[in-house]
mmCIF file of C-alpha atoms in Angstrom:
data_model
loop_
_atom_site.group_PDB
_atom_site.id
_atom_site.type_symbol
_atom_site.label_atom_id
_atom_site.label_comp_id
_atom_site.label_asym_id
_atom_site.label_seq_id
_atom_site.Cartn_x
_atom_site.Cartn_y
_atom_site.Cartn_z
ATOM 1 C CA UNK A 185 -89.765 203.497 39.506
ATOM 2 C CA UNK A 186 -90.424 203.259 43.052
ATOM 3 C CA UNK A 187 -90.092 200.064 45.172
ATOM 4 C CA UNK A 188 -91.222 199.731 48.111
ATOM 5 C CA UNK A 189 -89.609 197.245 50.968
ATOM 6 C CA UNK A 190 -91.559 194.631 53.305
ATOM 7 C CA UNK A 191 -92.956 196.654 56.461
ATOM 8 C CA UNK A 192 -93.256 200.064 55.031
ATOM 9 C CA UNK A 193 -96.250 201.908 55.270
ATOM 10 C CA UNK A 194 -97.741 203.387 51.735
ATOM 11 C CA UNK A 195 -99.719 205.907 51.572
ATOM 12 C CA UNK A 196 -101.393 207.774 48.547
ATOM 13 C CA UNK A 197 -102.578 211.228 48.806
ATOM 14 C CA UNK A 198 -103.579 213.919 45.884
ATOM 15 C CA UNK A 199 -104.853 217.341 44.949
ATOM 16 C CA UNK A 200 -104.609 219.022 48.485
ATOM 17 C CA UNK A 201 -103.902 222.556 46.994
ATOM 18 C CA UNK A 202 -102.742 223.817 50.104
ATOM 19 C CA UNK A 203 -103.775 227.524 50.825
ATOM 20 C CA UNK A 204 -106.012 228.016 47.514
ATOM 21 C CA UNK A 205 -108.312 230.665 48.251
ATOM 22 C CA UNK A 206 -111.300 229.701 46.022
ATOM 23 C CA UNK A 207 -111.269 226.364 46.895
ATOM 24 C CA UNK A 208 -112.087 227.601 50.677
ATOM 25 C CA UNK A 209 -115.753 228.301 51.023
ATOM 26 C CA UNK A 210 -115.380 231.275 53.488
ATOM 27 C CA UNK A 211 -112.898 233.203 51.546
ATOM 28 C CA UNK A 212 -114.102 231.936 47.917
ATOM 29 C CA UNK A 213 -114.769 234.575 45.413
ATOM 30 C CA UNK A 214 -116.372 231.662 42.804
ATOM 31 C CA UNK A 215 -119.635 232.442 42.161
ATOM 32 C CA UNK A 216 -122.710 230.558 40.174
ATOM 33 C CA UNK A 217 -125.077 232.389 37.875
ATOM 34 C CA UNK A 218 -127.082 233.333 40.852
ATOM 35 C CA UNK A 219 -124.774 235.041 42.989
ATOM 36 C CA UNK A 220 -124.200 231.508 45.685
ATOM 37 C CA UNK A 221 -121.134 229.665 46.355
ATOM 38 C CA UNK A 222 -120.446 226.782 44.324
ATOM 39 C CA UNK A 223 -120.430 223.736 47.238
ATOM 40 C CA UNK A 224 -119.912 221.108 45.197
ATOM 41 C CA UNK A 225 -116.841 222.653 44.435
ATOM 42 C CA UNK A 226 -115.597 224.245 47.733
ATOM 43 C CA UNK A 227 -114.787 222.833 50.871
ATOM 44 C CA UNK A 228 -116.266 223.732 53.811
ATOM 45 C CA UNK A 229 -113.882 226.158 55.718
ATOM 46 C CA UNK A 230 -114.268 229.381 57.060
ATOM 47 C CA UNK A 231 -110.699 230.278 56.801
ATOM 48 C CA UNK A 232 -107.424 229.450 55.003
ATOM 49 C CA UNK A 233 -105.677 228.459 58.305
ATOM 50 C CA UNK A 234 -108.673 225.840 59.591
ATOM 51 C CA UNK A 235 -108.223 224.527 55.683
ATOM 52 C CA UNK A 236 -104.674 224.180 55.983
ATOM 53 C CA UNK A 237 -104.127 222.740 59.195
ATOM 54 C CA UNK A 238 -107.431 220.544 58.363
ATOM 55 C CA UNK A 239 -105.076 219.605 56.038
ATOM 56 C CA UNK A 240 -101.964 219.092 57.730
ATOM 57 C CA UNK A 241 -103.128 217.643 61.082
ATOM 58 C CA UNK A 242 -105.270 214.924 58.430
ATOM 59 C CA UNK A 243 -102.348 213.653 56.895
ATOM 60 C CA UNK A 244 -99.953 214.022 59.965
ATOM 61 C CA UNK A 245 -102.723 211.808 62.486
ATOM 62 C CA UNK A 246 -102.336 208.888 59.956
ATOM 63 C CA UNK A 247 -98.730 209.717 57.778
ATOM 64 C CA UNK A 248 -95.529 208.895 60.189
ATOM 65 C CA UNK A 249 -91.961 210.095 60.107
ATOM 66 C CA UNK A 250 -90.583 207.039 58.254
ATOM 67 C CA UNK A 251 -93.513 206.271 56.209
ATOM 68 C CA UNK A 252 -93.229 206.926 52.347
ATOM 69 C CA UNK A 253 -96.203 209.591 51.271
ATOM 70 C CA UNK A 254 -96.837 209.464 47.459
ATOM 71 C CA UNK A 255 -98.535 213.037 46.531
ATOM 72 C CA UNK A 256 -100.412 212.642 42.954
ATOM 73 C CA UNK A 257 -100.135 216.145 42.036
ATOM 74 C CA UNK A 258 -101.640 219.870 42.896
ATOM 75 C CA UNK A 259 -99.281 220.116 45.934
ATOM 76 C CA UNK A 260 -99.869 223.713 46.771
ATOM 77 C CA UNK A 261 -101.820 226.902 45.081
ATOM 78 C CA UNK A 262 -101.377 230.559 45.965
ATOM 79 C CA UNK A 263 -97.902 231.093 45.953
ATOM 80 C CA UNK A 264 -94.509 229.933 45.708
ATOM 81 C CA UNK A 265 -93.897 229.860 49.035
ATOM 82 C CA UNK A 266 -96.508 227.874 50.377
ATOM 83 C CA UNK A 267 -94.569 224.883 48.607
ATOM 84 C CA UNK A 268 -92.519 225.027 51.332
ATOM 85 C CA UNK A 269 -93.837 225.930 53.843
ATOM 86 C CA UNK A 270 -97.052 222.992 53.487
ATOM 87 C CA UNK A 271 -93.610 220.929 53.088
ATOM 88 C CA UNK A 272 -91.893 222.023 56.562
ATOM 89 C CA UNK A 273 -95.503 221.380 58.448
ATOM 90 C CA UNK A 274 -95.474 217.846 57.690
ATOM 91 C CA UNK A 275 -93.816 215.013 59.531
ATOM 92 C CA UNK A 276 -93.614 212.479 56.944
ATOM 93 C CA UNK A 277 -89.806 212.683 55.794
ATOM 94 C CA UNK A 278 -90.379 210.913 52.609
ATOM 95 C CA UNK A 279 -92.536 212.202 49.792
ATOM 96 C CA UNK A 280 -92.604 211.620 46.653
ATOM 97 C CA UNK A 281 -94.157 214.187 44.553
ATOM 98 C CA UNK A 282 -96.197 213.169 40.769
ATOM 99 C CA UNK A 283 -96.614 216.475 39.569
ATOM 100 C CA UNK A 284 -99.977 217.792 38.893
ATOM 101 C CA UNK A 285 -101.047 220.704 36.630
ATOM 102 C CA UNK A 286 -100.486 223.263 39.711
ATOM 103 C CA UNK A 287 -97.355 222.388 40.206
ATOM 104 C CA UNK A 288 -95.442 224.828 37.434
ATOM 105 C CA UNK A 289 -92.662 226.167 40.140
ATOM 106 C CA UNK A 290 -91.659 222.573 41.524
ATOM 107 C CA UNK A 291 -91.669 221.155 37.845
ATOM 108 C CA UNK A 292 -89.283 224.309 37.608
ATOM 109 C CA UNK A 293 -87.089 223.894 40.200
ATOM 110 C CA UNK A 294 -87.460 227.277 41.130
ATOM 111 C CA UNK A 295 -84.932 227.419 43.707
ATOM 112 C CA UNK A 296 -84.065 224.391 44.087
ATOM 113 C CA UNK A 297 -87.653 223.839 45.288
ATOM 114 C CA UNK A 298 -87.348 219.465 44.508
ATOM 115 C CA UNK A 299 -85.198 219.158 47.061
ATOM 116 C CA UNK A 300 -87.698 219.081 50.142
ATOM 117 C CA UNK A 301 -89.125 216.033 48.383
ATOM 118 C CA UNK A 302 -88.106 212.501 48.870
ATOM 119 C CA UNK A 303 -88.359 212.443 43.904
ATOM 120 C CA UNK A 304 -90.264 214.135 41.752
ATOM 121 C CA UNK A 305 -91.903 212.765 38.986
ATOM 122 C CA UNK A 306 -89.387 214.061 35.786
ATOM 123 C CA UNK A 307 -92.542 212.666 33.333
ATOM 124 C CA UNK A 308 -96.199 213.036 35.322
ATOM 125 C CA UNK A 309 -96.609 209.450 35.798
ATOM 126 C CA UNK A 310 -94.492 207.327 38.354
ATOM 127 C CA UNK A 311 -94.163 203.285 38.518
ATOM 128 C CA UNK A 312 -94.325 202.231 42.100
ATOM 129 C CA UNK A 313 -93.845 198.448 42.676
ATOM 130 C CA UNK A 314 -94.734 197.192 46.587
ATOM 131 C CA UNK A 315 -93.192 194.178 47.807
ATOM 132 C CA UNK A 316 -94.364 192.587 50.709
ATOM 133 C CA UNK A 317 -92.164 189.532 51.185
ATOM 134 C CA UNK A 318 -92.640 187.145 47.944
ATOM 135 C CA UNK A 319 -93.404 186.595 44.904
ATOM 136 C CA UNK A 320 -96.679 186.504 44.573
ATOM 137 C CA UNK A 321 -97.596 189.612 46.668
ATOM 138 C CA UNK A 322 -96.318 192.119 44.937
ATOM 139 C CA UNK A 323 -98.701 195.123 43.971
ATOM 140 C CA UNK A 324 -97.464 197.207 41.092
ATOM 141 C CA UNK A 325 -99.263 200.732 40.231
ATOM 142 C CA UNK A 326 -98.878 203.540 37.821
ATOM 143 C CA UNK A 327 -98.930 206.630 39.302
ATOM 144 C CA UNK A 328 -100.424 209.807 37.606
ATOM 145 C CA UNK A 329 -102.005 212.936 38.211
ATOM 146 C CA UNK A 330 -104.477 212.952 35.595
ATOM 147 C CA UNK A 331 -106.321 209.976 34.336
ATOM 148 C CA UNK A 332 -105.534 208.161 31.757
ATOM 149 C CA UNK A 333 -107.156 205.328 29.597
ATOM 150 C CA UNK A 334 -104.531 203.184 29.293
ATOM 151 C CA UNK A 335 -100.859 202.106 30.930
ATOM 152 C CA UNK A 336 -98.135 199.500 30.842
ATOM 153 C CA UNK A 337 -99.137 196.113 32.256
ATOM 154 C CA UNK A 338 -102.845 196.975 31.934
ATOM 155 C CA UNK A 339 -103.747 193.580 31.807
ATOM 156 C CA UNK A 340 -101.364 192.239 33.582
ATOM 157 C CA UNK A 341 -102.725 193.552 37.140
ATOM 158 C CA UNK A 342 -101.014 196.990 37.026
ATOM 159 C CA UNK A 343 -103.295 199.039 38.700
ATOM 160 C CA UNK A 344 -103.742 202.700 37.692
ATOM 161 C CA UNK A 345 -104.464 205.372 40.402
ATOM 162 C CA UNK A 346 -104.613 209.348 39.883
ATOM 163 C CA UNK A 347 -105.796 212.583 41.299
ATOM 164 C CA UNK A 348 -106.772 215.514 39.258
ATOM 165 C CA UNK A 349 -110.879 214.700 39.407
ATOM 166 C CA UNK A 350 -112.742 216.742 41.939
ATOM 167 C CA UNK A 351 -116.018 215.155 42.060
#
């Protein structure tokens, strides 16, 4: 679990797959049955680096230094080290990964690779509880990279947020 004091700002990101190829329209190789580029599932870059930095300079314009960034999974894709080197390029000093089906090497430790994150989720799913100075308003979620029909606390105002879904 996860808690989160008074005055910190929270914020929730997921499936940025830094530097995949086929996810990048201009580079793609995915094809439909008629030869086009799948849009729907593409985004609309004409190169890795203007996806990447896209990517960077989104999360670094709103993300500061001492905020806490919770990544839901699908960090990185094309590479092992592009895991770090999406890590070095942004600000935010603490991020907490939940791991995501792409994420084989961190969920490894290959290298060592956990340490440029702030935790990483040991099960897939993380507890985050945010307290912002009482009792009554405190927001508790379960974190996971997939989605999942039900959690602990369901009904008792747990909310339930996830990544994974590209639509």
């Amino acid at each position: 679990m996860i808690k989160i004091d008074n005055n910190v700002k929270v914020w929730i990101t997921s499936d940025t797959h830094y530097n995949h190829t086929n996810i990048c329209r201009g580079v793609t190789k995915w094809r439909m049955p008629d030869g086009s580029v799948p849009e729907s599932q593409t985004r609309n870059f004409e190169s890795l680096d203007k996806m990447n930095s896209a990517i960077v300079n989104n999360i670094n314009e709103v993300v500061g230094q001492d905020d806490v960034l919770i990544h839901l999974g699908d960090w990185s894709f094309g590479g092992f080290d592009k895991i770090a080197e999406f890590r070095s390029r942004i600000m935010c000093q603490n991020i907490h990964l939940v791991l995501g089906n792409h994420d084989h090497h961190i969920d490894r430790n290959k290298e060592g690779i956990q340490d440029l994150f702030a935790s990483v989720s040991k099960y897939h799913y993380l507890t985050l509880k945010v307290d912002k100075g009482g009792s009554h308003d405190v927001h508790r979620m379960v974190l996971c990279h997939f989605p999942i029909a039900s959690w602990h606390d369901l009904n008792q105002g747990v909310i339930h947020l996830h990544g994974h879904v590209h639509l």
